[in-house]
mmCIF file of C-alpha atoms in Angstrom:
data_model
loop_
_atom_site.group_PDB
_atom_site.id
_atom_site.type_symbol
_atom_site.label_atom_id
_atom_site.label_comp_id
_atom_site.label_asym_id
_atom_site.label_seq_id
_atom_site.Cartn_x
_atom_site.Cartn_y
_atom_site.Cartn_z
ATOM 1 C CA GLY A 6 9.840 108.764 107.743
ATOM 2 C CA GLY A 7 7.556 111.000 109.803
ATOM 3 C CA TRP A 8 5.786 114.225 108.862
ATOM 4 C CA LEU A 9 8.863 116.205 107.844
ATOM 5 C CA ALA A 10 11.023 113.569 106.212
ATOM 6 C CA ALA A 11 8.539 111.170 104.730
ATOM 7 C CA SER A 12 9.855 108.997 101.967
ATOM 8 C CA GLN A 13 7.883 107.631 99.086
ATOM 9 C CA THR A 14 8.476 105.733 95.897
ATOM 10 C CA THR A 15 6.334 105.309 92.831
ATOM 11 C CA ALA A 16 6.435 101.532 92.668
ATOM 12 C CA SER A 17 8.457 98.482 93.626
ATOM 13 C CA LEU A 18 9.489 95.314 91.879
ATOM 14 C CA VAL A 19 10.340 91.934 93.385
ATOM 15 C CA SER A 20 11.700 89.012 91.397
ATOM 16 C CA TRP A 21 11.941 85.387 92.502
ATOM 17 C CA VAL A 22 14.535 83.573 90.439
ATOM 18 C CA GLY A 23 15.117 79.852 90.736
ATOM 19 C CA ALA A 24 15.845 76.682 88.825
ATOM 20 C CA GLY A 25 12.219 76.579 87.626
ATOM 21 C CA GLY A 26 12.324 80.073 86.130
ATOM 22 C CA ALA A 27 11.516 83.530 87.402
ATOM 23 C CA GLN A 28 8.432 85.238 88.770
ATOM 24 C CA HIS A 29 8.152 89.018 88.848
ATOM 25 C CA PHE A 30 5.815 91.137 90.970
ATOM 26 C CA ALA A 31 5.210 94.891 90.983
ATOM 27 C CA THR A 32 2.998 97.182 93.020
ATOM 28 C CA GLY A 33 2.263 99.741 90.333
ATOM 29 C CA THR A 34 1.179 102.154 93.064
ATOM 30 C CA SER A 35 2.552 105.091 95.017
ATOM 31 C CA ALA A 36 2.951 103.304 98.346
ATOM 32 C CA PRO A 37 4.527 99.856 98.094
ATOM 33 C CA CYS A 38 4.493 99.492 101.875
ATOM 34 C CA LEU A 39 0.674 99.434 101.747
ATOM 35 C CA SER A 40 -0.002 98.014 98.314
ATOM 36 C CA ALA A 41 -0.235 94.471 97.020
ATOM 37 C CA PHE A 42 2.457 93.045 94.804
ATOM 38 C CA LYS A 43 0.918 91.748 91.597
ATOM 39 C CA PRO A 44 2.435 89.409 88.986
ATOM 40 C CA VAL A 45 3.919 90.969 85.864
ATOM 41 C CA ARG A 46 5.591 89.510 82.814
ATOM 42 C CA VAL A 47 8.796 91.168 81.661
ATOM 43 C CA GLY A 48 8.292 92.705 78.258
ATOM 44 C CA ALA A 49 4.496 92.346 78.340
ATOM 45 C CA PRO A 50 2.141 95.287 78.870
ATOM 46 C CA ILE A 51 0.044 95.261 82.012
ATOM 47 C CA GLY A 52 -2.962 96.872 80.364
ATOM 48 C CA VAL A 53 -5.524 99.416 81.439
ATOM 49 C CA GLU A 54 -5.785 97.834 84.878
ATOM 50 C CA SER A 55 -2.514 99.472 85.937
ATOM 51 C CA ALA A 56 -3.578 103.128 85.492
ATOM 52 C CA ALA A 57 -7.000 102.566 87.031
ATOM 53 C CA LEU A 58 -5.517 100.678 89.961
ATOM 54 C CA TRP A 59 -2.886 103.372 90.598
ATOM 55 C CA ARG A 60 -5.603 105.999 90.795
ATOM 56 C CA ALA A 61 -7.926 103.914 92.963
ATOM 57 C CA PHE A 62 -5.144 102.934 95.337
ATOM 58 C CA GLU A 63 -4.060 106.564 95.702
ATOM 59 C CA GLY A 64 -7.313 107.171 97.611
ATOM 60 C CA ILE A 65 -6.259 104.585 100.182
ATOM 61 C CA HIS A 66 -2.719 105.927 100.268
ATOM 62 C CA ARG A 67 -3.799 109.517 100.882
ATOM 63 C CA ARG A 68 -6.059 108.457 103.735
ATOM 64 C CA ALA A 69 -3.227 106.460 105.269
ATOM 65 C CA MET A 70 -1.034 109.586 105.081
ATOM 66 C CA ARG A 71 -3.750 111.548 106.903
ATOM 67 C CA SER A 72 -4.015 108.962 109.644
ATOM 68 C CA PRO A 73 -1.389 106.217 109.916
ATOM 69 C CA ASP A 74 -3.919 103.981 111.683
ATOM 70 C CA ALA A 75 -6.578 104.455 108.967
ATOM 71 C CA LEU A 76 -6.141 100.962 107.569
ATOM 72 C CA PRO A 77 -7.166 98.174 109.912
ATOM 73 C CA ARG A 78 -5.317 94.886 110.160
ATOM 74 C CA ALA A 79 -7.966 93.322 107.891
ATOM 75 C CA TRP A 80 -6.640 95.348 104.916
ATOM 76 C CA PHE A 81 -3.162 93.920 105.368
ATOM 77 C CA ASP A 82 -4.486 90.382 105.930
ATOM 78 C CA GLU A 83 -6.499 90.485 102.693
ATOM 79 C CA ARG A 84 -3.632 92.033 100.761
ATOM 80 C CA ASP A 85 -1.212 89.405 102.067
ATOM 81 C CA ALA A 86 -3.611 86.599 101.108
ATOM 82 C CA LEU A 87 -3.810 87.882 97.514
ATOM 83 C CA GLU A 88 -0.018 88.113 97.292
ATOM 84 C CA SER A 89 0.386 84.589 98.690
ATOM 85 C CA ALA A 90 -2.130 83.201 96.201
ATOM 86 C CA ALA A 91 -0.289 84.796 93.277
ATOM 87 C CA LEU A 92 3.027 83.423 94.465
ATOM 88 C CA ALA A 93 1.656 79.937 95.145
ATOM 89 C CA ALA A 94 -0.069 79.559 91.778
ATOM 90 C CA PRO A 95 1.819 81.436 89.055
ATOM 91 C CA SER A 96 -0.218 82.166 85.962
ATOM 92 C CA ALA A 97 0.746 83.072 82.422
ATOM 93 C CA ASP A 98 -1.939 85.777 82.561
ATOM 94 C CA PRO A 99 -1.501 88.286 85.418
ATOM 95 C CA ALA A 100 -4.709 90.214 84.569
ATOM 96 C CA PRO A 101 -7.050 88.233 86.866
ATOM 97 C CA HIS A 102 -4.827 88.948 89.838
ATOM 98 C CA TRP A 103 -4.685 92.657 88.982
ATOM 99 C CA ARG A 104 -8.492 92.668 88.822
ATOM 100 C CA ALA A 105 -8.725 90.899 92.204
ATOM 101 C CA VAL A 106 -6.479 93.515 93.764
ATOM 102 C CA GLY A 107 -8.562 96.226 92.069
ATOM 103 C CA ALA A 108 -11.706 94.779 93.638
ATOM 104 C CA LEU A 109 -10.018 94.753 97.058
ATOM 105 C CA VAL A 110 -8.939 98.373 96.633
ATOM 106 C CA GLY A 111 -12.448 99.364 95.534
ATOM 107 C CA ARG A 112 -14.027 97.689 98.546
ATOM 108 C CA TRP A 113 -11.595 99.303 100.984
ATOM 109 C CA ASN A 114 -12.043 102.724 99.394
ATOM 110 C CA ALA A 115 -15.799 102.324 99.943
ATOM 111 C CA THR A 116 -15.178 101.287 103.554
ATOM 112 C CA LEU A 117 -12.967 104.321 104.150
ATOM 113 C CA ASP A 118 -15.501 106.585 102.396
ATOM 114 C CA ALA A 119 -18.200 105.374 104.788
ATOM 115 C CA THR A 120 -16.101 106.062 107.896
ATOM 116 C CA PRO A 121 -13.390 108.580 106.994
ATOM 117 C CA PRO A 122 -10.458 108.517 109.399
ATOM 118 C CA ARG A 123 -9.637 111.632 111.393
ATOM 119 C CA ASP A 124 -6.815 113.652 109.822
ATOM 120 C CA ALA A 125 -4.014 113.388 112.378
ATOM 121 C CA ARG A 126 -1.548 115.583 110.480
ATOM 122 C CA PRO A 127 -0.470 118.940 111.880
ATOM 123 C CA ALA A 128 -2.543 121.897 110.631
ATOM 124 C CA TRP A 129 0.261 123.270 108.458
ATOM 125 C CA LEU A 130 0.600 119.942 106.696
ATOM 126 C CA ARG A 131 -3.176 119.650 106.138
ATOM 127 C CA ARG A 132 -3.088 123.139 104.568
ATOM 128 C CA TRP A 133 -0.200 122.141 102.293
ATOM 129 C CA TRP A 134 -2.015 119.002 101.096
ATOM 130 C CA ALA A 135 -5.479 120.587 100.719
ATOM 131 C CA PRO A 136 -4.990 121.998 97.177
ATOM 132 C CA ARG A 137 -3.210 118.828 96.060
ATOM 133 C CA ASP A 138 -6.033 116.646 97.347
ATOM 134 C CA GLU A 139 -8.560 118.913 95.677
ATOM 135 C CA GLU A 140 -6.696 118.680 92.363
ATOM 136 C CA PHE A 141 -6.477 114.892 92.726
ATOM 137 C CA GLY A 142 -10.236 114.766 93.280
ATOM 138 C CA ARG A 143 -10.893 116.820 90.146
ATOM 139 C CA GLU A 144 -8.652 114.589 88.010
ATOM 140 C CA GLY A 145 -10.794 111.519 88.697
#
């Protein structure tokens, strides 16, 4: 969407429906284009993993907004591998997959903390986001 007309959603849901039943996947994060889809069961709570993962992933998302090239191809490769594994081997308990994605997010946040990407946004946009980023940092 670009700097002025960026679009964002709060989560996405994908369902695979076939003769053998249905599988449902959600991101549970603020940037489905970057996040991993994780298995969910309709009518079943996700648990505490969802809130913690949303917050942890937001660190990655905000860095990607600062610099669209902040996430290397390796992030997407690892994310795609986790999604493929969840699709290939459905489980009655989605929690282990949510934890695996949480571990991936934690590791990539640490990687980005160690080498923060340059903020490529225009100065006016950095100023607009500065108090919001500060508030986000205080909430954690």
